[in-house]
Short mmCIF file of C-alpha atoms and ligand atoms in Angstrom, two decimals:
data_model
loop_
_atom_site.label_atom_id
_atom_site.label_comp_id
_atom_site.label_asym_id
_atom_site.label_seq_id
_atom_site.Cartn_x
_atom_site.Cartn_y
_atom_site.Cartn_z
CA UNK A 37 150.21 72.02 104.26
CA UNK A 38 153.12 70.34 102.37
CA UNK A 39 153.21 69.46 99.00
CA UNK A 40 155.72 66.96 97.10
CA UNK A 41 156.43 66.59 93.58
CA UNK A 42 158.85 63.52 92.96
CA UNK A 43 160.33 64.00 96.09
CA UNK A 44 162.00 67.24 95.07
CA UNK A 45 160.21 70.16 95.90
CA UNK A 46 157.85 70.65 99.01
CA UNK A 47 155.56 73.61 98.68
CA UNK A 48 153.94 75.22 101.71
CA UNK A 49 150.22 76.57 100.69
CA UNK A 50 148.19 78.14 101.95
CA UNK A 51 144.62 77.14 100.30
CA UNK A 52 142.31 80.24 100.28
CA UNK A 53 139.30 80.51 103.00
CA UNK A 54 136.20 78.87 102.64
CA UNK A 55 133.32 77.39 104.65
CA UNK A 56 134.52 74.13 105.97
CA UNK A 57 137.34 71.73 105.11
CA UNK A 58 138.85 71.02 101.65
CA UNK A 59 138.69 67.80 100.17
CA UNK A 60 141.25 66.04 97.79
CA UNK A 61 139.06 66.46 95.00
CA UNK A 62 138.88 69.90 95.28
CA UNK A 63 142.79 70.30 95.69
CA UNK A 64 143.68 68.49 93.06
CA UNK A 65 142.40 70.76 89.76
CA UNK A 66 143.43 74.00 92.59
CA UNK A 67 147.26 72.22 92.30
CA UNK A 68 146.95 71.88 88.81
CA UNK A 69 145.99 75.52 87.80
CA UNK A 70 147.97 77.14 90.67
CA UNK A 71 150.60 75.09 91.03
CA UNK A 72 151.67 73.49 87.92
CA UNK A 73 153.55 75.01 84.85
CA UNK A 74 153.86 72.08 82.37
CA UNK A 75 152.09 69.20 81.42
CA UNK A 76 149.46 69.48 83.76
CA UNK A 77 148.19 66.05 81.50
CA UNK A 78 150.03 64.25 83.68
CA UNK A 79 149.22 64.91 86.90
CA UNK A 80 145.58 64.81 86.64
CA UNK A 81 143.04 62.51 84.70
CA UNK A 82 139.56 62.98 84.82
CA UNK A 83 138.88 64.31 88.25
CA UNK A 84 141.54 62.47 89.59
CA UNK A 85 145.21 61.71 89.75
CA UNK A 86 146.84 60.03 86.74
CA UNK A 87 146.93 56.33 87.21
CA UNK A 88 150.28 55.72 87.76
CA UNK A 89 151.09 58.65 90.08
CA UNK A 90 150.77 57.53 93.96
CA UNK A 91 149.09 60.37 96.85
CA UNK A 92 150.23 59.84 100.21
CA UNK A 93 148.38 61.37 103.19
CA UNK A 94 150.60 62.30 105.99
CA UNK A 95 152.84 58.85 104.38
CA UNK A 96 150.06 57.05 104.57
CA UNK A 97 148.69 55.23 100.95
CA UNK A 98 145.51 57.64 100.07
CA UNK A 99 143.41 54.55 99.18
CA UNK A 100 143.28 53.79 103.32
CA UNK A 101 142.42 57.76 103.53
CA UNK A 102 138.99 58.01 101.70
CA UNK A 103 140.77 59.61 97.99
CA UNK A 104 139.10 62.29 96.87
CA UNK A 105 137.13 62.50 99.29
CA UNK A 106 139.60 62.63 101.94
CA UNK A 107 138.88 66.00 104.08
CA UNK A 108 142.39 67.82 103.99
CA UNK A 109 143.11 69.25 107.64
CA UNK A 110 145.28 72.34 108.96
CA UNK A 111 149.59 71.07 108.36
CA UNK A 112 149.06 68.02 106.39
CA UNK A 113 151.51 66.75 104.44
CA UNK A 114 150.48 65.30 100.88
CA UNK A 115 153.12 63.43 98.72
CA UNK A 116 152.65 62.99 94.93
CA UNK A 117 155.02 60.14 93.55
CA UNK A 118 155.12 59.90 90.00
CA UNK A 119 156.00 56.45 88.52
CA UNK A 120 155.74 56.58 84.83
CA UNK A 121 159.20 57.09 84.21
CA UNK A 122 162.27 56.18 85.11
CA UNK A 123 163.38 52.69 86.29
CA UNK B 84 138.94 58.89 109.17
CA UNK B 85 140.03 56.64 111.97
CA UNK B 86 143.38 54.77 110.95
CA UNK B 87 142.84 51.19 109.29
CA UNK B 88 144.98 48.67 111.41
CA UNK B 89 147.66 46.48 109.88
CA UNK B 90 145.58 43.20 108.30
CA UNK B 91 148.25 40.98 109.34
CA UNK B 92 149.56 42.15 112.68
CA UNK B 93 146.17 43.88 113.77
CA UNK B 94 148.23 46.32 115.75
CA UNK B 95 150.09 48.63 113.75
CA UNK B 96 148.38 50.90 111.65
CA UNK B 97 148.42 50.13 108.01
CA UNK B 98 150.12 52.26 105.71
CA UNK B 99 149.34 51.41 102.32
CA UNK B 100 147.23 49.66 100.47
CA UNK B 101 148.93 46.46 98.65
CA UNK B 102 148.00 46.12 94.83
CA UNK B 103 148.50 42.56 94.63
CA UNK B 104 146.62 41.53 97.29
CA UNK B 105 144.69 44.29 98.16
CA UNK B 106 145.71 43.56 101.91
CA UNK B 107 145.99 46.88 104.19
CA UNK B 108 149.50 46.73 105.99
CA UNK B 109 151.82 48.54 108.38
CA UNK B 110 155.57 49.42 107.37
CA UNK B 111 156.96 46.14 108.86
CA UNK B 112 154.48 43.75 107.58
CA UNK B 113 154.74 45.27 104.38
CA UNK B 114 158.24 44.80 104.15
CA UNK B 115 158.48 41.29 105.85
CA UNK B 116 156.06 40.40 102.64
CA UNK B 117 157.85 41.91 100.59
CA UNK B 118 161.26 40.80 101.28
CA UNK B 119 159.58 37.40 101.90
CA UNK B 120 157.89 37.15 98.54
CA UNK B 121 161.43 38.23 96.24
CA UNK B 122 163.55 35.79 98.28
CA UNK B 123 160.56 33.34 97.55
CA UNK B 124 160.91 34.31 93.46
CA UNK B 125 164.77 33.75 94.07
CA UNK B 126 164.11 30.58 95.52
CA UNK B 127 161.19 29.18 93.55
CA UNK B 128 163.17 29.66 89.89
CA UNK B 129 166.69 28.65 91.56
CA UNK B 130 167.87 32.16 90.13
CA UNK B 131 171.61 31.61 92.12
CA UNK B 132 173.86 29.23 93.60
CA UNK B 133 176.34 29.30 96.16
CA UNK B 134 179.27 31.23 94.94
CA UNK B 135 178.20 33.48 92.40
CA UNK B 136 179.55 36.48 91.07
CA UNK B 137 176.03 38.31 90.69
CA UNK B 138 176.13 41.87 88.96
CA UNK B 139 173.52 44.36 89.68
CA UNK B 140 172.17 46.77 86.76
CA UNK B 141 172.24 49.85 88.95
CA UNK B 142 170.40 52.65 87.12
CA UNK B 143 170.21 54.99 90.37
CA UNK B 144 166.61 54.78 89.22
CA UNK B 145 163.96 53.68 91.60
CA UNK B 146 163.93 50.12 90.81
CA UNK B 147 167.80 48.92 90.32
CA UNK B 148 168.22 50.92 93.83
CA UNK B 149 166.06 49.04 96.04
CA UNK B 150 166.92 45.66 94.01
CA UNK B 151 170.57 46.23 95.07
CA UNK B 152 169.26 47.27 99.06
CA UNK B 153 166.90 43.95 99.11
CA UNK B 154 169.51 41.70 97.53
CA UNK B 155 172.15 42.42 99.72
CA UNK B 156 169.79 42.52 102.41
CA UNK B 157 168.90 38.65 101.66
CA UNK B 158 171.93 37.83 100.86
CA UNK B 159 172.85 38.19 104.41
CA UNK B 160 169.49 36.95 105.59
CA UNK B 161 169.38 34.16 104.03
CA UNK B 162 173.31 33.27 103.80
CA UNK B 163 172.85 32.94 99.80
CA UNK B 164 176.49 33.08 99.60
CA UNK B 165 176.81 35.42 96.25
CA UNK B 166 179.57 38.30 95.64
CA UNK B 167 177.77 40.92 94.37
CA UNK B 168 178.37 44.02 92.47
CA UNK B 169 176.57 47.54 90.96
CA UNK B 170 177.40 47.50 87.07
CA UNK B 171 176.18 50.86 85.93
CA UNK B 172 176.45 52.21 82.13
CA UNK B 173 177.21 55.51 81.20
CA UNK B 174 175.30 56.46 78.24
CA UNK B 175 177.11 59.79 77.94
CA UNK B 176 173.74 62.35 78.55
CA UNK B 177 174.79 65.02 80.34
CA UNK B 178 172.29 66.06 83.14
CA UNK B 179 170.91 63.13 83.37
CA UNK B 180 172.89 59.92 83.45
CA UNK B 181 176.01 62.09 85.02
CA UNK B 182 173.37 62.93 87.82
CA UNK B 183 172.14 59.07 88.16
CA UNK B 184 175.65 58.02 87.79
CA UNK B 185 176.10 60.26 91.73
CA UNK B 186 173.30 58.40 92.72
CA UNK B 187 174.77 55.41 91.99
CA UNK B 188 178.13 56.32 93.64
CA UNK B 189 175.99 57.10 96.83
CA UNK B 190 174.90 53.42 96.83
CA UNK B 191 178.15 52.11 96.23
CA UNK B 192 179.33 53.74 99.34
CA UNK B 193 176.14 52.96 101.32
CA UNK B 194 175.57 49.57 100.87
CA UNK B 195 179.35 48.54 100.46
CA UNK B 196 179.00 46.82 97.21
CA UNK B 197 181.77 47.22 94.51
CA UNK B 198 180.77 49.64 91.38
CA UNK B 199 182.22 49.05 87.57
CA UNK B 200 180.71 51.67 85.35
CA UNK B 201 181.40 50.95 81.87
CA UNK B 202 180.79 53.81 79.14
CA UNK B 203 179.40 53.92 75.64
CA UNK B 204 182.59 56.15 74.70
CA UNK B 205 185.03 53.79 75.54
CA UNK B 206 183.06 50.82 73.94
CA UNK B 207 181.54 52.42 70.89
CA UNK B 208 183.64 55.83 70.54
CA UNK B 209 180.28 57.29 70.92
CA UNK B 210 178.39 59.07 73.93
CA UNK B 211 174.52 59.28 73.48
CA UNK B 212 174.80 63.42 73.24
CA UNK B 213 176.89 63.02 70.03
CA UNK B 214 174.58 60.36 68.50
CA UNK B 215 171.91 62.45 69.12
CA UNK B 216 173.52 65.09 67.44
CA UNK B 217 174.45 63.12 64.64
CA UNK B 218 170.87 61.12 63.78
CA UNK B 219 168.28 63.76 65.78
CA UNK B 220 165.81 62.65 68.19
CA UNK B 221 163.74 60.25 66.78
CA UNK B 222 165.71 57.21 66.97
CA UNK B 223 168.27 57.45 69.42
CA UNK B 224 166.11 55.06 72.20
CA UNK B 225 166.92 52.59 69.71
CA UNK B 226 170.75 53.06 69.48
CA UNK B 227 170.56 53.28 73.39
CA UNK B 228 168.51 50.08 73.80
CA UNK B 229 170.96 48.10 71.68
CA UNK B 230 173.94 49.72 72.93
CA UNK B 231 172.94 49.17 76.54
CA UNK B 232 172.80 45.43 76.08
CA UNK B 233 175.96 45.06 74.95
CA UNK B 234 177.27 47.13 77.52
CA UNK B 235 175.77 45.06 80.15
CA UNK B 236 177.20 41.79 78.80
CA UNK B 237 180.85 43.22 78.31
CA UNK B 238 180.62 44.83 81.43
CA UNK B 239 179.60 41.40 83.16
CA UNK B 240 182.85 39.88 81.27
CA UNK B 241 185.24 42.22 82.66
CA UNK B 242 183.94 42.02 86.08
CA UNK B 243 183.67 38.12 85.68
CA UNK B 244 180.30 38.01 86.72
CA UNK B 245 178.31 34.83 86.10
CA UNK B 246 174.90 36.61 86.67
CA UNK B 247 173.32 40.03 85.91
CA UNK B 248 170.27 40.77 87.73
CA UNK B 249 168.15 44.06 86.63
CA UNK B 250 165.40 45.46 88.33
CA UNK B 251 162.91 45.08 85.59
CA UNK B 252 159.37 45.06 87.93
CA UNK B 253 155.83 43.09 87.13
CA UNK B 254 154.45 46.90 85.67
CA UNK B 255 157.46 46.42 83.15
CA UNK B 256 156.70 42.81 82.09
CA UNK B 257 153.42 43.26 81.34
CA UNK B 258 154.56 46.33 79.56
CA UNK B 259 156.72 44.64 77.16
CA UNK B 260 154.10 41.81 76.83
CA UNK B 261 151.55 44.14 75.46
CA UNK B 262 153.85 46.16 73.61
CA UNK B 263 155.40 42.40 71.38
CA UNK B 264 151.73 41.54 71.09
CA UNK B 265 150.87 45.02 69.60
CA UNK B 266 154.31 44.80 67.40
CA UNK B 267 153.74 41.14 67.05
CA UNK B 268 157.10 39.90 68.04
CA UNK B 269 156.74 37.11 68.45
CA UNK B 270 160.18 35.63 69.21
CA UNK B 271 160.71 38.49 72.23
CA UNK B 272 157.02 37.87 73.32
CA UNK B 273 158.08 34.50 74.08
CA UNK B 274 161.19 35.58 75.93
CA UNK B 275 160.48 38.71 77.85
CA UNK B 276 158.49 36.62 80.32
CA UNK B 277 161.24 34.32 81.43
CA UNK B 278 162.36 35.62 84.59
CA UNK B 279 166.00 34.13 83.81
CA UNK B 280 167.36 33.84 80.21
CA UNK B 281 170.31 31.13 79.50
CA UNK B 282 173.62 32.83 79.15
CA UNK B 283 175.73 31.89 76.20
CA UNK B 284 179.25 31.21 74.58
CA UNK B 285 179.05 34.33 72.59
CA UNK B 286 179.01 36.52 75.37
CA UNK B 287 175.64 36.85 76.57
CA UNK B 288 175.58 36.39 80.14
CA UNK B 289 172.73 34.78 82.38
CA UNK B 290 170.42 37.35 83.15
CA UNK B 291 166.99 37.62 85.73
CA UNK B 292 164.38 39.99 86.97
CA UNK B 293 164.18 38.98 90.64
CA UNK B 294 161.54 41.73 90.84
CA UNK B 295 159.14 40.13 88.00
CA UNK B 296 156.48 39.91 90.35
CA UNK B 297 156.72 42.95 91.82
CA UNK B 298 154.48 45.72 91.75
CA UNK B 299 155.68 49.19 90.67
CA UNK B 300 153.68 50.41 93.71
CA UNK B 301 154.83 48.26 95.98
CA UNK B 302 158.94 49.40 94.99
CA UNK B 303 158.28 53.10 94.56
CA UNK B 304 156.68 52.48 98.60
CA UNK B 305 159.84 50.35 99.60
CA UNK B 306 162.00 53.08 98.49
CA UNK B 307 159.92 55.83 99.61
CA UNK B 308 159.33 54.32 103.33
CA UNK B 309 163.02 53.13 103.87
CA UNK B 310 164.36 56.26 102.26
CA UNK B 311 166.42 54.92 99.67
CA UNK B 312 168.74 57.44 98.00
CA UNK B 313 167.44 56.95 93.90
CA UNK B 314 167.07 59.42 91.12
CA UNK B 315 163.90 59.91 89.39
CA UNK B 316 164.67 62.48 86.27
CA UNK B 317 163.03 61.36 83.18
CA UNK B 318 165.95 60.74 80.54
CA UNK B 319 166.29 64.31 78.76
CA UNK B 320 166.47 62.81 74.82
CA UNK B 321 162.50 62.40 75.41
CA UNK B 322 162.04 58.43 75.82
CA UNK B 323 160.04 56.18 73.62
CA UNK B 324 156.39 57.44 73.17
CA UNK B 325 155.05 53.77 71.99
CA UNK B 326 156.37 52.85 75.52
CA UNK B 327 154.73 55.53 77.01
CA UNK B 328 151.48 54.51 75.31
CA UNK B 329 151.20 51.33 76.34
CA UNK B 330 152.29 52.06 80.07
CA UNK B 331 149.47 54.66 80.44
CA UNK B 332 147.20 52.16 78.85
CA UNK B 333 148.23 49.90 81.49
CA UNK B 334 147.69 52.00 84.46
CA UNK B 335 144.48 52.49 83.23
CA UNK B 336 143.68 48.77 83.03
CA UNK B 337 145.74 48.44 86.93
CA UNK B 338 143.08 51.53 87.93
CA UNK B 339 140.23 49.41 87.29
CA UNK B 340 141.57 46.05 88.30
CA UNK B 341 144.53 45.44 89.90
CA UNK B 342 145.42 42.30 88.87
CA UNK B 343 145.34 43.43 85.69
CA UNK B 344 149.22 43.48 85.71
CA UNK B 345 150.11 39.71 86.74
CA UNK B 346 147.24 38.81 84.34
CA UNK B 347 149.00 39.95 81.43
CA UNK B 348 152.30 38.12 82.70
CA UNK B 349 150.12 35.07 82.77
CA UNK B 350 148.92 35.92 79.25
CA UNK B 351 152.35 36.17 77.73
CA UNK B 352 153.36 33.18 79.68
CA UNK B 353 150.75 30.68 78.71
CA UNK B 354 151.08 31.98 75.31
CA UNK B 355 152.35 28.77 73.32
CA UNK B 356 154.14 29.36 69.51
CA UNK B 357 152.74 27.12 67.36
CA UNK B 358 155.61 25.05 65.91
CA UNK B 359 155.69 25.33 62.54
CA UNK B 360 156.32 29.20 63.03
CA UNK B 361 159.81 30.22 61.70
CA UNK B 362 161.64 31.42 64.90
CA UNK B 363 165.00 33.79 63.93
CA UNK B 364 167.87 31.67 64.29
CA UNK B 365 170.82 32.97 66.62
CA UNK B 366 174.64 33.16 65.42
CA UNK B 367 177.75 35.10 65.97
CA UNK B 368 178.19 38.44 64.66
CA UNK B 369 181.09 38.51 62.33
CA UNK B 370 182.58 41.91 63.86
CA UNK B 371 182.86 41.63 67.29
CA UNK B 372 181.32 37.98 68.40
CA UNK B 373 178.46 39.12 70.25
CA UNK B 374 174.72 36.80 69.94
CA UNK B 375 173.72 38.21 66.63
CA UNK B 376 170.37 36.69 64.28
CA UNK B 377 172.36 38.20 60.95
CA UNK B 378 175.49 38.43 59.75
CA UNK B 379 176.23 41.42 62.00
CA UNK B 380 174.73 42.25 65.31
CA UNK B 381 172.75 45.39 65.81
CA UNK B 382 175.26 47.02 67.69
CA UNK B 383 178.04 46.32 64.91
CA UNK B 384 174.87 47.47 62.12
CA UNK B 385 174.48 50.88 63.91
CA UNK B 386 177.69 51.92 64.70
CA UNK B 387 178.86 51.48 61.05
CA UNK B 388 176.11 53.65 60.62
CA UNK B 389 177.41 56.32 62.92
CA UNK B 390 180.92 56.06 61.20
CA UNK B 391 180.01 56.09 57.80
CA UNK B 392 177.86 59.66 58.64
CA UNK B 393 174.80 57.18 57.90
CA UNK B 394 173.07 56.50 61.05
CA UNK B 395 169.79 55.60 59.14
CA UNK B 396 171.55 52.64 58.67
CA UNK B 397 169.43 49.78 60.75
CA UNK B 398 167.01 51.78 62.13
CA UNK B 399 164.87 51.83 58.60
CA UNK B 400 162.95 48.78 59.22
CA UNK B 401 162.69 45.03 59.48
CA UNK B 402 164.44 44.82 55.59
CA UNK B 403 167.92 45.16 57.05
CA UNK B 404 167.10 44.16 60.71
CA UNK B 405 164.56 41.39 60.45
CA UNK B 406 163.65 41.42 64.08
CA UNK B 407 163.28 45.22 64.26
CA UNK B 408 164.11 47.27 67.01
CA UNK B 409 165.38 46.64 69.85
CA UNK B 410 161.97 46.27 72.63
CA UNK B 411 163.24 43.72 74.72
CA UNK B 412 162.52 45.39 77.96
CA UNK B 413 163.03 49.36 78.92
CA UNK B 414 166.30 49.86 80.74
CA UNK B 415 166.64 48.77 84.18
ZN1 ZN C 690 151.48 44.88 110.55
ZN1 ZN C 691 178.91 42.93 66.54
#
């Protein structure tokens, strides 16, 4: 599985083993103490995304995927676009 | 999950999820609308005629990027018949706008439209990195907004545009709506909802946001599905925390309802001054002959800050600039 951050890095993980599939909610607060190393404030809120930063499933808009509870499958891509900066 | 089909062409599979509308669309429909619904804007307000000379604010950011690929894109569609041209400003901030500034020489080349790039060291003697040194980091956004206006307008002049278009979105609007009610501006409430402001004979020229009523989602997706080259670093001299207040606040209002945005344009629009309120009056500045509402203009106010080693000078508060800073709109 791919992950983007602003379009600049792509990170191959490899989520660790458990019974059954991983969901977006559970990937998100795994990105954000694995993956992040500043400001993890903005990436999530609550137990979601930050409003203002856009997931994309395999390019697809999460909100036609389910969100959070989207069921993350074996080489998906997921694309985190942050838009609260930078016209 | 099986894939949602496309609500308009109920073939393709949708991609995304439009805020506006909430409609689920494929990559064509979505950009058919979206095209559709900017040339519509351009249209509906008569933003050009035949003939212009129409500048683009080109940023390399997200927005000013695919404003310059959809322009000239309905510029040929449509046969609007304008000349247009990237107008880029070069703050001097190295690693950052040098890096946009590529960007923006990448677009030049790609969509074949002419580039001026006009520089705050050859207008002001200044580059942002030196003001910064000189007055710190706490108000240097303002020095940049008001510097970047006036760098707009005298870059317009010299390419003898009669039009400069930014990419200012609907997200950004409602923005600066909230933010002149909260600083109760009242003069730049009134204005930063007019999609086109009057040019002038002081050297202001015409300006419009063909983007007004376009959602920040729906441009980031433009960009991100057509693959448009754009830069998306945060500026380095940390950017305007107010700003950044009131656009989290407004994601979180757009979270729960997403017309929440276009509301707030309607707000600010159908917001009437009562008449007896005293408006600031507009002149000349003295200096240099740029739209000023004192004796100097802002730009003129700072920069004789900066060269008498006082840059406190006109950033203090509303006693020596009555209107306060500059929040017009963030840059484009
Ligand atoms: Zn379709
Ligand atoms: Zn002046």
């Amino acid at each position: 599985m791919e992950l983007l951050f602003d379009q600049q890095h792509t990170v191959k993980v490899q989520l660790p083993a458990k019974e059954g599939n991983f969901s977006i909610r559970e990937l998100l607060p795994w990105i954000r103490d694995k993956l992040l190393r500043e400001r993890p404030e903005l990436f999530m809120q609550g137990d979601t995304v930050r409003p203002g930063v856009l997931v994309l499933i395999n390019d697809v808009d999460w909100e036609l995927e389910g969100e959070l509870e989207y069921q993350i499958a074996e080489g998906d891509r997921i694309t985190f676009i942050s838009t609260l900066h930078g016209g | 999950m099986p894939p949602t089909p496309c609500s308009i062409c109920q073939r393709e599979r949708a991609m995304l999820r439009r805020p506006k509308t909430l409609q689920r669309l494929c990559r064509s429909c979505f950009y058919a609308v979206f095209e559709t619904e900017v040339h519509q804007t351009i249209q509906r307000h008569g933003l050009f005629k035949r003939g212009d000379r129409v500048a683009i604010g080109a940023s390399g950011g997200k927005d000013s990027t695919v404003l310059a690929y959809v322009l000239k894109l309905l510029n040929e569609r449509y046969d609007y018949g304008l000349e247009l041209f990237l107008l880029s400003v070069d703050e001097g901030i190295t690693g950052y706008r040098d890096d946009s500034l590529e960007t923006v020489k990448r677009n030049r080349d790609q969509y074949a439209l002419p580039l001026k790039i006009i520089s705050y060291e050859e207008l002001y003697g200044w580059t942002m990195d030196r003001i910064v040194e000189a007055v710190g980091r706490k108000n240097n956004c303002t020095f940049c907004g008001v510097f970047r206006r006036q760098a707009l307008d005298r870059g317009a002049l010299l390419l003898g545009v009669d039009h400069i278009v930014t990419g200012h979105n609907a997200d950004d609007v409602a923005e600066t709506v909230l933010m002149n009610i909260l600083r109760g501006d009242i003069a730049r409430l009134q204005r930063c909802t007019e999609i086109m402001t009057a040019g002038d004979a002081e050297g202001a020229v015409r300006r419009s946001k063909p983007f007004k009523y376009a959602y920040e989602k729906e441009i980031v997706m433009y960009a991100y599905f057509k693959k448009l080259d754009y830069f998306s670093t945060e500026c380095i001299y940390s950017p305007n925390a107010y700003r950044g207040y009131a656009r989290a606040f407004l994601k979180d209002l757009e979270a729960s309802r997403p017309s929440a945005i276009l509301d707030i344009i309607h707000a600010g629009e159908a917001l009437l001054i009562r008449a007896d309120v005293k408006m600031p009056t507009q002149g000349q500045c003295e200096r240099c002959g740029y739209v000023a509402s004192n004796r100097l203009c802002k730009a003129c106010v700072l920069l004789e800050g900066l060269n008498r080693g006082l840059p406190k000078l006109g950033i203090s508060g509303r006693a020596s600039v009555p209107d306060g800073p500059a929040v017009s709109a963030k840059q484009p």
